[in-house]
Coordinates of C-alpha atoms in Angstrom, one line a residue:
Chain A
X1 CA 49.3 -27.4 28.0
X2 CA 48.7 -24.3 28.7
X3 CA 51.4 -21.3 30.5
X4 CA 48.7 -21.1 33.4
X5 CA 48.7 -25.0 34.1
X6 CA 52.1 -25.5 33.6
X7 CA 53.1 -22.9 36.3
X8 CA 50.0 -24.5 38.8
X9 CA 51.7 -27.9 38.5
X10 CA 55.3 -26.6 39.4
X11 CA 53.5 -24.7 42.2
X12 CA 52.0 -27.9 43.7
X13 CA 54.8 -30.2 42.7
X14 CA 57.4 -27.8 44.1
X15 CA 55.4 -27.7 47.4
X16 CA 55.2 -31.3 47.5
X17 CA 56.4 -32.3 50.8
X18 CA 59.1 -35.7 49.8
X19 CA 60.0 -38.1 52.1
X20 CA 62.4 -41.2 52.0
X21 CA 61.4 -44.5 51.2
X22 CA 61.4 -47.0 53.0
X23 CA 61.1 -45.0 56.2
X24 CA 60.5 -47.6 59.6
X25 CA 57.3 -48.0 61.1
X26 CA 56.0 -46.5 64.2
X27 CA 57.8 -48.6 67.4
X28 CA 55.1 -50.6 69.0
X29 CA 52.8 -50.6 65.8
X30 CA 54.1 -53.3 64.1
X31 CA 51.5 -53.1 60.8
X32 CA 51.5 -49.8 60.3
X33 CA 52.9 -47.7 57.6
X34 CA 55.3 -45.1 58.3
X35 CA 54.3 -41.8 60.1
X36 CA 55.7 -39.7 57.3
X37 CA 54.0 -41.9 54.6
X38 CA 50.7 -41.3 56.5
X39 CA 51.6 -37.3 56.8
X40 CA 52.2 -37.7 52.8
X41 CA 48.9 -39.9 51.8
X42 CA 47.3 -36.7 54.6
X43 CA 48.7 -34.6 52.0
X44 CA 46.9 -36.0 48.6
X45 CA 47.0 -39.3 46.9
X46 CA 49.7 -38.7 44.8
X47 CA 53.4 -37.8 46.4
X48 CA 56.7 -38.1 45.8
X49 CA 59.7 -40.4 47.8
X50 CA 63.5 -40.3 47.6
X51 CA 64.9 -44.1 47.1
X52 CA 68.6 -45.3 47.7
X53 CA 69.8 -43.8 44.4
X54 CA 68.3 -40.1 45.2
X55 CA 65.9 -40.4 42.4
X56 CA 62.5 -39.0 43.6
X57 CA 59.1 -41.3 41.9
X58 CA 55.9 -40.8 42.6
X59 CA 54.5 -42.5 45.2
X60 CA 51.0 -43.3 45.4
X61 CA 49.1 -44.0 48.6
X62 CA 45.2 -43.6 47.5
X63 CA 43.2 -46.5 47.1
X64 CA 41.6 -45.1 43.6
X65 CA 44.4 -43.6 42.6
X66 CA 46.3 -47.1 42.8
X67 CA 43.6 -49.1 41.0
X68 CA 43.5 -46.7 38.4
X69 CA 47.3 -46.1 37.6
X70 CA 48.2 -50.2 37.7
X71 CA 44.8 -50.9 35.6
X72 CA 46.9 -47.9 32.7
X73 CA 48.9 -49.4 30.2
X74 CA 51.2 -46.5 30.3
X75 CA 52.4 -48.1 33.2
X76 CA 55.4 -50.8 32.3
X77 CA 56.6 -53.3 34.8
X78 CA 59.7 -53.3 32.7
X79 CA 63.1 -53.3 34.7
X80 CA 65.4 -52.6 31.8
X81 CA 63.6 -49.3 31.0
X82 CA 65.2 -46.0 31.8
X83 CA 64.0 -44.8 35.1
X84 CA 62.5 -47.8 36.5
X85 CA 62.7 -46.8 40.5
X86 CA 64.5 -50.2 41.5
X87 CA 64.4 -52.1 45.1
X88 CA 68.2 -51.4 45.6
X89 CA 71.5 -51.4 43.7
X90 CA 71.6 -55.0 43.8
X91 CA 68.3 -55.6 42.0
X92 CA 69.2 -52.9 39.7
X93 CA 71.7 -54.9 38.0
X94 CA 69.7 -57.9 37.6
X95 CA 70.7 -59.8 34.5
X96 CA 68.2 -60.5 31.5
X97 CA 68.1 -64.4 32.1
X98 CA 66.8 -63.6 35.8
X99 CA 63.8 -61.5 34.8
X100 CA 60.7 -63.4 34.5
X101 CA 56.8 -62.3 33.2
X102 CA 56.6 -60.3 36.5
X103 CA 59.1 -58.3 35.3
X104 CA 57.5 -57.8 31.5
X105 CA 54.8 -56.1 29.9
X106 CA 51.9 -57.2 27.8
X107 CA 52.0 -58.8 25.3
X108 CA 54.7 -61.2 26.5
X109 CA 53.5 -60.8 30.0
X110 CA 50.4 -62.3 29.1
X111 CA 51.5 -65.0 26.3
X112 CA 53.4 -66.1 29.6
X113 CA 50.8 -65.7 32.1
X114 CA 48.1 -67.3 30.3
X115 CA 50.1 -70.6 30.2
X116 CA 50.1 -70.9 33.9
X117 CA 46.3 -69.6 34.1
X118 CA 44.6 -73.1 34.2
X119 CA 46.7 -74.4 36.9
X120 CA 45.8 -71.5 39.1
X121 CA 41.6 -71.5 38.8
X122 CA 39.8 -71.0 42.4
X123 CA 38.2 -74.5 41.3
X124 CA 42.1 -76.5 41.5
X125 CA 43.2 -74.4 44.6
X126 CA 39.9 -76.0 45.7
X127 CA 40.6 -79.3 44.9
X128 CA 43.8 -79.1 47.3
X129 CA 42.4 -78.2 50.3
X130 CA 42.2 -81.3 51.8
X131 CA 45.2 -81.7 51.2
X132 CA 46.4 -78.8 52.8
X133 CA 44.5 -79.5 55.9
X134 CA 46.0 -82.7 56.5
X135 CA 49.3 -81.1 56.2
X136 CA 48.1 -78.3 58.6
X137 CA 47.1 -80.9 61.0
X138 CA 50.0 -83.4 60.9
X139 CA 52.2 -79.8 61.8
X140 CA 50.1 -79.0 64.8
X141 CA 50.8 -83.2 65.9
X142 CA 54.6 -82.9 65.3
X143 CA 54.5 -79.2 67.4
X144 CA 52.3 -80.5 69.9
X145 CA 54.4 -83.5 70.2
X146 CA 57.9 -82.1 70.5
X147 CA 59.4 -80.0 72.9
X148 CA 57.9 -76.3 73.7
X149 CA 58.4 -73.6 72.9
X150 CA 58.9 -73.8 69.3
X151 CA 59.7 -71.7 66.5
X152 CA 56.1 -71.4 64.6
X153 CA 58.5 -69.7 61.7
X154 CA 61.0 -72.6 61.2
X155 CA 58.5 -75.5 62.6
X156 CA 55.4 -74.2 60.7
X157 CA 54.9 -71.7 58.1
X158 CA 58.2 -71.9 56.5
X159 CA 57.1 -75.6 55.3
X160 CA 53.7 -75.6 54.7
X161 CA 53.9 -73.3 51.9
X162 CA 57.0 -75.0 50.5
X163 CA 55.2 -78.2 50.6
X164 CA 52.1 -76.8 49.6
X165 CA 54.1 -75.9 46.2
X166 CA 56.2 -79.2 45.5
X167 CA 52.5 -80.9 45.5
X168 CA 51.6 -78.4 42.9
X169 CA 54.4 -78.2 41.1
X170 CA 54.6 -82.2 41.1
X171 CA 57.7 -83.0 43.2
X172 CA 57.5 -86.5 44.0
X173 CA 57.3 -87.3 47.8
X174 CA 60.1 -89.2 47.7
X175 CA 62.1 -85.8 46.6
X176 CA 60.5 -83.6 49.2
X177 CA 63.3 -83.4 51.9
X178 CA 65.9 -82.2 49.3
X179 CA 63.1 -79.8 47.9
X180 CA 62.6 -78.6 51.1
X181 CA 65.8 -77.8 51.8
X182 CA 66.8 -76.4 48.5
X183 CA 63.5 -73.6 49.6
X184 CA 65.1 -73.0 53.0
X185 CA 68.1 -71.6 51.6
X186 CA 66.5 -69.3 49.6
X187 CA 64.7 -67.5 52.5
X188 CA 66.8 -67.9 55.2
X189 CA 68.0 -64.4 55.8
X190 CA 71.8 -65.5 56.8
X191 CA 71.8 -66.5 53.1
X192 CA 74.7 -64.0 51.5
X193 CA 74.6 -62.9 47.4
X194 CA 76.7 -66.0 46.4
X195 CA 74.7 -68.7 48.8
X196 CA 71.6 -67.4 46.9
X197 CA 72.7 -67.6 43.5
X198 CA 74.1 -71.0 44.5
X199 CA 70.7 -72.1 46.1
X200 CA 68.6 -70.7 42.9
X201 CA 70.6 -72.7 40.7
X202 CA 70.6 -76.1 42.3
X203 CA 66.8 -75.5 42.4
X204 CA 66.7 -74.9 38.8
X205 CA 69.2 -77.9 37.9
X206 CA 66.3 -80.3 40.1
X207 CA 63.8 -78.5 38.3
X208 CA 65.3 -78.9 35.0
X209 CA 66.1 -82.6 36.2
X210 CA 62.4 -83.5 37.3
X211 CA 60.8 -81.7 34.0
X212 CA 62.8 -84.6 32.2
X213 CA 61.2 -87.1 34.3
X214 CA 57.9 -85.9 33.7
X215 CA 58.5 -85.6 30.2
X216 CA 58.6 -89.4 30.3
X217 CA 56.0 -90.3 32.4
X218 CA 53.8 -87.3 32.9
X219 CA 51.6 -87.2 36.4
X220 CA 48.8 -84.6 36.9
X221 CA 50.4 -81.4 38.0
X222 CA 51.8 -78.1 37.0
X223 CA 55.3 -79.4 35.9
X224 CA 53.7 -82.1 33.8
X225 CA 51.1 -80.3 32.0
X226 CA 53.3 -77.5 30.9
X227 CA 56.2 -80.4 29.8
X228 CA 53.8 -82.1 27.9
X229 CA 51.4 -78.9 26.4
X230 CA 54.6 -76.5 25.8
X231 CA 58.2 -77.9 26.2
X232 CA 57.2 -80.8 23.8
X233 CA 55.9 -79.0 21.1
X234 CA 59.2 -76.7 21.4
X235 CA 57.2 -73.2 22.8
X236 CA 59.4 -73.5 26.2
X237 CA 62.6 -74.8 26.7
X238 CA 63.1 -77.4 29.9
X239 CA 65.2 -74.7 31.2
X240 CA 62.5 -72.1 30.6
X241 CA 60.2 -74.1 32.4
X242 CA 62.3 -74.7 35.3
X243 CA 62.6 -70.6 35.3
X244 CA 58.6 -70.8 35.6
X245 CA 58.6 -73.6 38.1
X246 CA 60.9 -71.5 40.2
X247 CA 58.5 -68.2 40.2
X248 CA 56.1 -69.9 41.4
X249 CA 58.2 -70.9 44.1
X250 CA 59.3 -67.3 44.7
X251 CA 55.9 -66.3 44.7
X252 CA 54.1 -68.4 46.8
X253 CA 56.5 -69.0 49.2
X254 CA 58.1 -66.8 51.6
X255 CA 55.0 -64.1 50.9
X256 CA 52.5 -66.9 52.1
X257 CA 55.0 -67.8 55.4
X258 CA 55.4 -64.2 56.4
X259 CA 51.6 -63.9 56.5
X260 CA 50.9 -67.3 58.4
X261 CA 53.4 -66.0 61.1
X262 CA 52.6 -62.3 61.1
X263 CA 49.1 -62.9 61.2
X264 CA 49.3 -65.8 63.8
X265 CA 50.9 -62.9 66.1
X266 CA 48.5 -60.7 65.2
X267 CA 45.3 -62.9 66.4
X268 CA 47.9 -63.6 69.9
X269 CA 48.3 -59.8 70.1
X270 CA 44.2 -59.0 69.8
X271 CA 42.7 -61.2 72.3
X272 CA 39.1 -59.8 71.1
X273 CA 39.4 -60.4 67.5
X274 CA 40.9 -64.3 68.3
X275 CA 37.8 -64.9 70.3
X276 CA 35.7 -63.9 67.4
X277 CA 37.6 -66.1 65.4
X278 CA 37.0 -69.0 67.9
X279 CA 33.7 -68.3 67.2
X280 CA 33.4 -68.7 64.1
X281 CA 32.0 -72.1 62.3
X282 CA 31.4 -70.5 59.1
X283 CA 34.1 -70.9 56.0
X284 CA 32.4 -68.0 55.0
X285 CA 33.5 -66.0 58.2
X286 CA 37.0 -67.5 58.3
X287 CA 37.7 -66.6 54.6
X288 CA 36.3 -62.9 55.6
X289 CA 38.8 -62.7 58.8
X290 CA 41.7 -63.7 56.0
X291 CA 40.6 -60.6 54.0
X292 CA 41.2 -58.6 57.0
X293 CA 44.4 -59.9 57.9
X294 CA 45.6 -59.3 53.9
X295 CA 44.1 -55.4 54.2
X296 CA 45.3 -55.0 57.6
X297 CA 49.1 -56.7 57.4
X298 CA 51.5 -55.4 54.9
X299 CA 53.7 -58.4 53.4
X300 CA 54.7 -56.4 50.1
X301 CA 56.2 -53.7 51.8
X302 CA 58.7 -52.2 49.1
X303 CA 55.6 -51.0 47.0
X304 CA 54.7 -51.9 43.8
X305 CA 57.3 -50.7 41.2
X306 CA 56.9 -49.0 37.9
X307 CA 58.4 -46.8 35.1
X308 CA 56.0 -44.7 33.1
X309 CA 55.9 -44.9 29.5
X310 CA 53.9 -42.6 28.5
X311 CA 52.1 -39.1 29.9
X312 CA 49.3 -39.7 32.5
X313 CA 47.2 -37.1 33.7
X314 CA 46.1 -37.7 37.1
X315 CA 44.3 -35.7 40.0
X316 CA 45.5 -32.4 38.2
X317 CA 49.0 -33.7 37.9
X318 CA 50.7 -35.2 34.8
X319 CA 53.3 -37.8 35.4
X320 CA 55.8 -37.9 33.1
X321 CA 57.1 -40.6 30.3
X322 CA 60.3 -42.0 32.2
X323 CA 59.4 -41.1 35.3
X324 CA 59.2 -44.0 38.5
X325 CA 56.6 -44.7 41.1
X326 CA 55.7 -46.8 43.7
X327 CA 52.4 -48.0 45.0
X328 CA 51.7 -48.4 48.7
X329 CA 49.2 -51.4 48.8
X330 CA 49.3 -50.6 52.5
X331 CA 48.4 -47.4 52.5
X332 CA 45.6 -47.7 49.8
X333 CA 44.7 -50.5 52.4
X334 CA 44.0 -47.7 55.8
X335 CA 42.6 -45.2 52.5
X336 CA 39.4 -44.0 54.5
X337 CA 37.7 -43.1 51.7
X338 CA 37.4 -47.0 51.2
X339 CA 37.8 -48.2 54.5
X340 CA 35.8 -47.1 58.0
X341 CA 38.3 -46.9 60.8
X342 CA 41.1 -48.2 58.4
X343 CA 43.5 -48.7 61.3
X344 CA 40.6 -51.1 63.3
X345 CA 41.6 -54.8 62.7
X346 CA 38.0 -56.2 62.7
X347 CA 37.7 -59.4 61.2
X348 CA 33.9 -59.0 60.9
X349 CA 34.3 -56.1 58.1
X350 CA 34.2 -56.2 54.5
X351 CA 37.8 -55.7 53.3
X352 CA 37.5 -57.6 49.9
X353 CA 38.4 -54.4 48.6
X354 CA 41.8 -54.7 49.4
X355 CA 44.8 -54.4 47.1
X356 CA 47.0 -56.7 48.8
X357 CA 47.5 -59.0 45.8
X358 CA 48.2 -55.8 43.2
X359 CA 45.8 -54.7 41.0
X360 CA 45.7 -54.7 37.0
X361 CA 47.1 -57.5 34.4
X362 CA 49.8 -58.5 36.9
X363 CA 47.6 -59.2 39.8
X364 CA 48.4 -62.2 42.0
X365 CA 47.8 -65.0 40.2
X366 CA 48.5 -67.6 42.9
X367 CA 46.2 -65.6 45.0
X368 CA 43.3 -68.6 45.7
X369 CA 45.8 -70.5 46.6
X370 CA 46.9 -68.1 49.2
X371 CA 43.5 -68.2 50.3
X372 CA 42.8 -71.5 50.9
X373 CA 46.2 -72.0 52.6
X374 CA 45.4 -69.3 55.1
X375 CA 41.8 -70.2 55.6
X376 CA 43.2 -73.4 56.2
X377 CA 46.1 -72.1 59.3
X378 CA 44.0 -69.8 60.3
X379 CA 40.5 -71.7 60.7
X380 CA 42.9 -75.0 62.5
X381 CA 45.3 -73.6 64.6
X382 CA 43.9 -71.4 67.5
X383 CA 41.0 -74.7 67.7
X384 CA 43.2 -77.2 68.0
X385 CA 45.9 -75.0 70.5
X386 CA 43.5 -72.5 72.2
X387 CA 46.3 -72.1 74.9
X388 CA 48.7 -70.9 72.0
X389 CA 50.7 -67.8 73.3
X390 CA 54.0 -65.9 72.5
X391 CA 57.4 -67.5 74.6
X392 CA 58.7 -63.8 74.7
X393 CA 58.0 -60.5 75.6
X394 CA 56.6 -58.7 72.3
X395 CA 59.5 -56.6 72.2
X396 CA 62.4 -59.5 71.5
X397 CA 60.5 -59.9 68.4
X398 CA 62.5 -59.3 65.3
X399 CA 61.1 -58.0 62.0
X400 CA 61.7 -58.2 58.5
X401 CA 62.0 -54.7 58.1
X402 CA 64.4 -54.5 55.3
X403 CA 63.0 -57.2 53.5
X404 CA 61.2 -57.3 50.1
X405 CA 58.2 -59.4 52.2
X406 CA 57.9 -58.1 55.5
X407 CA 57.9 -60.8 58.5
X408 CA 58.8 -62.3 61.4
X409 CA 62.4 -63.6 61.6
X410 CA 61.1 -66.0 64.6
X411 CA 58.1 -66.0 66.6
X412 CA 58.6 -68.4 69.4
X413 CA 55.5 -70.1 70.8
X414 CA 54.5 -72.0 73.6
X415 CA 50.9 -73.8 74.9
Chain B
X1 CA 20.8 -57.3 35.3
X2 CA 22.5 -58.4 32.4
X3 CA 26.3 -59.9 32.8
X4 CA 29.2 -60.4 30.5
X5 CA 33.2 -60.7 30.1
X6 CA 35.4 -59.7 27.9
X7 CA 37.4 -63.0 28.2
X8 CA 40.2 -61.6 25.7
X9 CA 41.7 -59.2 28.7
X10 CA 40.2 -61.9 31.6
X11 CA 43.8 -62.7 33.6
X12 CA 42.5 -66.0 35.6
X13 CA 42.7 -63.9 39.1
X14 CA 40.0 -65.3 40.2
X15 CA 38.4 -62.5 41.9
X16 CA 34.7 -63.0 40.3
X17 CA 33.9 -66.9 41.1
X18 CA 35.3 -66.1 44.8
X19 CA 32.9 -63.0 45.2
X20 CA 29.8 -64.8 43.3
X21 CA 30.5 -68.3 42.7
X22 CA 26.7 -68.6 41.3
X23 CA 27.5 -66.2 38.6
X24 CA 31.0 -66.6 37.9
X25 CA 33.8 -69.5 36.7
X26 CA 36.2 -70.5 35.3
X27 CA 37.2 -73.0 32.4
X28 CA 39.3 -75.6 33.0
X29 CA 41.3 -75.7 30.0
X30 CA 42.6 -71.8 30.2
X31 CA 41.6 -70.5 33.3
X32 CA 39.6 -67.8 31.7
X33 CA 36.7 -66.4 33.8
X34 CA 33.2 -67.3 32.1
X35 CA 29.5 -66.2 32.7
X36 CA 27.7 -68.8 34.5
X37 CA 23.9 -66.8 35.0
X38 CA 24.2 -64.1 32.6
X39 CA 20.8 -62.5 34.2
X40 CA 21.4 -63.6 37.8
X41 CA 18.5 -63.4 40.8
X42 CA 18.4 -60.1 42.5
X43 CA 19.5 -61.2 45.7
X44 CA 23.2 -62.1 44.0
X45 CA 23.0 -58.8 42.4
X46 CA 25.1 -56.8 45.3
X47 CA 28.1 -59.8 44.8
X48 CA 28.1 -59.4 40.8
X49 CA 28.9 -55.7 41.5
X50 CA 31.6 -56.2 43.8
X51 CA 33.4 -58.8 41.4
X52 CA 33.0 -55.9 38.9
X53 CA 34.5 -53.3 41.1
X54 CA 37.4 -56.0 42.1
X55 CA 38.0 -57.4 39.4
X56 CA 41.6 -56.7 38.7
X57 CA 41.4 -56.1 34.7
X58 CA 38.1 -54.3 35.1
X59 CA 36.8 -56.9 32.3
X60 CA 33.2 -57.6 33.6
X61 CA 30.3 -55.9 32.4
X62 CA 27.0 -55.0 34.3
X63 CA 23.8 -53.8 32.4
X64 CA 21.0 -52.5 34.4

C-alpha cells in the first residue's frame, strides 16, 4: 500500500462518525432500526459501532456490501478467535462443548451442515404442511373456544413452532407435553443463567434418551435418520446428536414465534395491507406477503457476527485480519439501492431479495420451513378471525428489545 | 439460456427451487440443489436469474 492511500484511509476512518450498538429504536416505530444506525448507513455502507466491551467493529448496513462480505471466506464465524465482537460478556465465555456448526467455519461447518441438508429440502418442508395447517387450525378452535382475550404469544406462536419441531425431530406424541414444556423454559424471558442451563440440559438428557429409542426402532424423521445413517456407524455420538437435535430447536423456535406475533401485530396495526391480505386466494400472493414481513420486521436484531481473518479490501477501505463486524440484515433490508420506499410495508412488492435468513455458507437452513409455517399463520388466521384486534392500547405493548430475537413479550388479543 | 450448479459449494438453502421450481431441485438423499431444465423456456428466464442473484453461495451459473 502505498503512503498516499494509507493516509486517505485514516482520513476517512478517523472521520467516521461511531455509534453504539445496540442503540433503541425510534418510540412509536416499532420495526425500524435505530436513528443513528440510519444516520450511519446515510453515511456509507461500511461504519463502525462501539459494543459492551468498548471495542469498535465494523458495521455493515449496505445490502451489497453484506452479501458480499458473508459470501468472503476471510470472514470466520469462529467465537474462540481473537477479536470476535461477541453478543455480551455472557456469550463471550461460552464453553467449547456449547458451540455448535453455527459457530464454526468450513470445512467442519459444512461436514456438519451437509448431514442435516436432506432433512431440510423445500420438497420435505412441503410434505409437512398439512400438517402444520391442521395444527394452525386446531389453535384458532381452542382460542376461539376459551375465554377472550388471549395471549396470541403464550396461546399461539410459542407452540406451534415448538410442535412444528418435535414432529420433525420425531418426538413421539405421547412425549409432546413434556417436550413442550422443556421448550418453554428455554424462551421464557423470567428464565435466569442457572434455570437455562438447567432447562438445556434436561432437553439434551430426553434427547439423548429418545435417540436411544430410535436407535431401536427407527421411524421416519430427523432423529431417526441421523441415529441410524451417523450415530451407528460411530461418525456422531448419541450426545452429539442430541447437541444437533437441540439447534435445531434453538433455531427454529423462538425466531419463528417472534415473527408469527410480530407480524400478526403488524397486519392489526396496517389496516390497508390486512385487507389486501384478505384478498388474497393465491399461495403465490401469501408466500410474497411473508417475504415482506421477513424484509420489513427485524427478528435477528443483534446483527450477524464475525471476526476477520484475513485482509479485505472493500469500498476503498481495508478491513483488517482480527478485526469484528456486524451485519445489519435490517438495514440492508430498508437499503434503497435495492428496495423502492424501503420503509413502505407493501405486501404486494418483490422483497425476495431480502437478507433476513443471512447470506453465504451459513444461511438459514431451516428457512422453508419458516416459510411454510408462516404462509401457513398468516394465510389462516385473519380468515378464520376477521374481527381479530389488539386487547390494549399499542403502547402497553412490551418488546424484546434486549433480546437476541426481537419480539413481543405478550400481545393480548381479543375478537 | 444455459444453467448449471456447482453442487460441491450447493448448502441445501433452498433458495433456487422456491424462486423457479421448473428449473430447480433438490435430491432427496443430500439435499443438494440440482438442474432440472438446464435450457429452460424464456418466459422462466427472469426467475432463473433471481435464484442466481439469491442464491446464498452464489453457486448457480447462467450462460446467455
Amino acid at each position: 500500500m502505498t503512503q498516499e492511500s494509507v493516509t486517505q484511509e485514516r482520513v476517512t476512518q478517523d472521520a467516521m462518525d461511531v455509534q453504539p450498538f445496540p442503540l433503541p429504536r425510534p418510540s412509536g416505530c416499532p420495526f425500524d432500526p435505530a436513528n443513528e444506525h440510519r444516520a450511519l448507513h446515510e453515511q456509507g455502507p461500511i461504519s463502525r459501532v462501539e459494543i459492551w466491551n468498548k471495542s469498535t467493529p465494523w458495521f455493515v448496513t449496505g445490502h451489497e456490501e453484506h452479501k458480499a462480505l458473508l459470501s468472503d471466506p476471510a470472514l470466520s464465524s469462529d467465537v474462540h478467535r481473537a477479536g470476535f465482537p461477541h453478543f455480551s460478556e455472557a456469550t463471550s465465555h461460552r464453553q467449547t462443548d456449547d458451540v455448535t456448526f453455527l459457530h464454526m467455519d468450513d470445512p467442519e461447518h459444512a461436514r456438519q451442515r451437509r448431514m442435516l441438508m436432506p432433512r431440510f429440502t423445500k420438497a420435505r418442508m412441503e410434505m409437512m404442511r398439512p400438517g402444520i395447517q391442521q395444527m394452525v387450525d386446531e389453535h384458532i378452535d381452542a382460542m376461539l373456544a376459551g375465554p377472550k382475550p388471549v395471549d396470541f404469544v403464550d396461546a399461539f406462536a410459542l407452540s406451534i413452532p415448538s410442535l412444528v419441531i418435535a414432529e420433525l425431530l420425531g418426538v413421539p406424541h405421547s412425549d409432546l407435553e413434556k417436550f413442550q414444556d422443556l421448550t418453554r423454559v428455554l424462551v421464557t424471558r423470567t428464565t435466569g443463567v442457572d434455570d437455562a442451563r438447567n432447562a438445556q440440559n434436561n432437553l439434551l438428557d430426553y434427547l439423548e434418551e429418545l435417540i436411544n429409542r430410535k436407535l431401536e426402532a427407527p421411524t421416519d424423521d430427523l432423529l431417526s435418520q441421523l441415529a441410524v445413517d451417523r450415530v451407528r456407524t460411530g461418525e456422531l455420538t448419541v450426545r452429539e446428536l442430541a447437541t444437533t437435535g437441540f439447534l435445531v430447536l434453538v433455531a427454529g423456535h423462538e425466531t419463528t414465534s417472534n415473527m408469527m406475533a410480530l407480524a400478526t401485530y403488524a397486519f392489526l396495526r396496517d389496516q390497508e395491507q390486512l385487507d389486501k391480505l384478505l384478498g388474497m386466494d393465491d399461495p403465490k400472493q401469501i408466500a410474497g406477503a411473508v417475504e415482506e414481513c421477513l424484509r420489513m420486521i427485524p427478528i435477528f436484531q443483534m446483527g450477524r457476527r464475525r471476526v476477520l481473518k484475513d485482509d479485505v479490501e472493500i469500498n476503498g477501505l481495508t478491513l483488517k485480519s482480527g478485526e469484528g463486524m456486524i451485519l445489519s440484515s435490517e438495514l440492508a433490508n430498508r437499503d434503497p439501492k435495492v428496495f423502492e420506499n424501503p420503509d413502505v410495508f407493501d405486501i404486494e412488492r418483490d422483497a425476495r431479495r431480502h437478507v433476513a435468513f443471512g447470506y453465504g455458507v451459513h444461511q438459514c437452513l431451516g428457512q422453508p420451513l419458516a416459510r411454510v409455517e408462516l404462509q401457513v399463520v398468516l394465510g389462516t388466521l385473519f380468515k378464520r378471525i376477521p374481527t381479530l384486534r389488539l386487547a390494549v392500547d399499542e403502547s402497553k405493548l412490551e418488546f424484546k428489545n434486549d433480546g437476541l430475537s426481537y419480539g413481543l413479550v405478550r400481545l393480548p388479543l381479543t375478537w | 439460456m444455459k444453467v448449471s450448479i456447482c453442487e460441491a459449494k450447493c448448502i441445501g438453502a433452498g433458495v433456487c427451487v422456491d424462486a423457479a421450481e421448473e428449473v430447480f431441485s433438490q435430491r432427496d438423499e443430500d439435499g443438494i440443489a440440482i438442474v432440472l431444465d438446464a435450457e429452460p423456456r424464456a418466459e422462466l428466464h427472469a426467475a432463473v436469474r433471481e435464484a442466481a442473484v439469491n442464491c446464498p453461495a452464489g453457486v448457480i451459473e447462467i450462460q446467455e
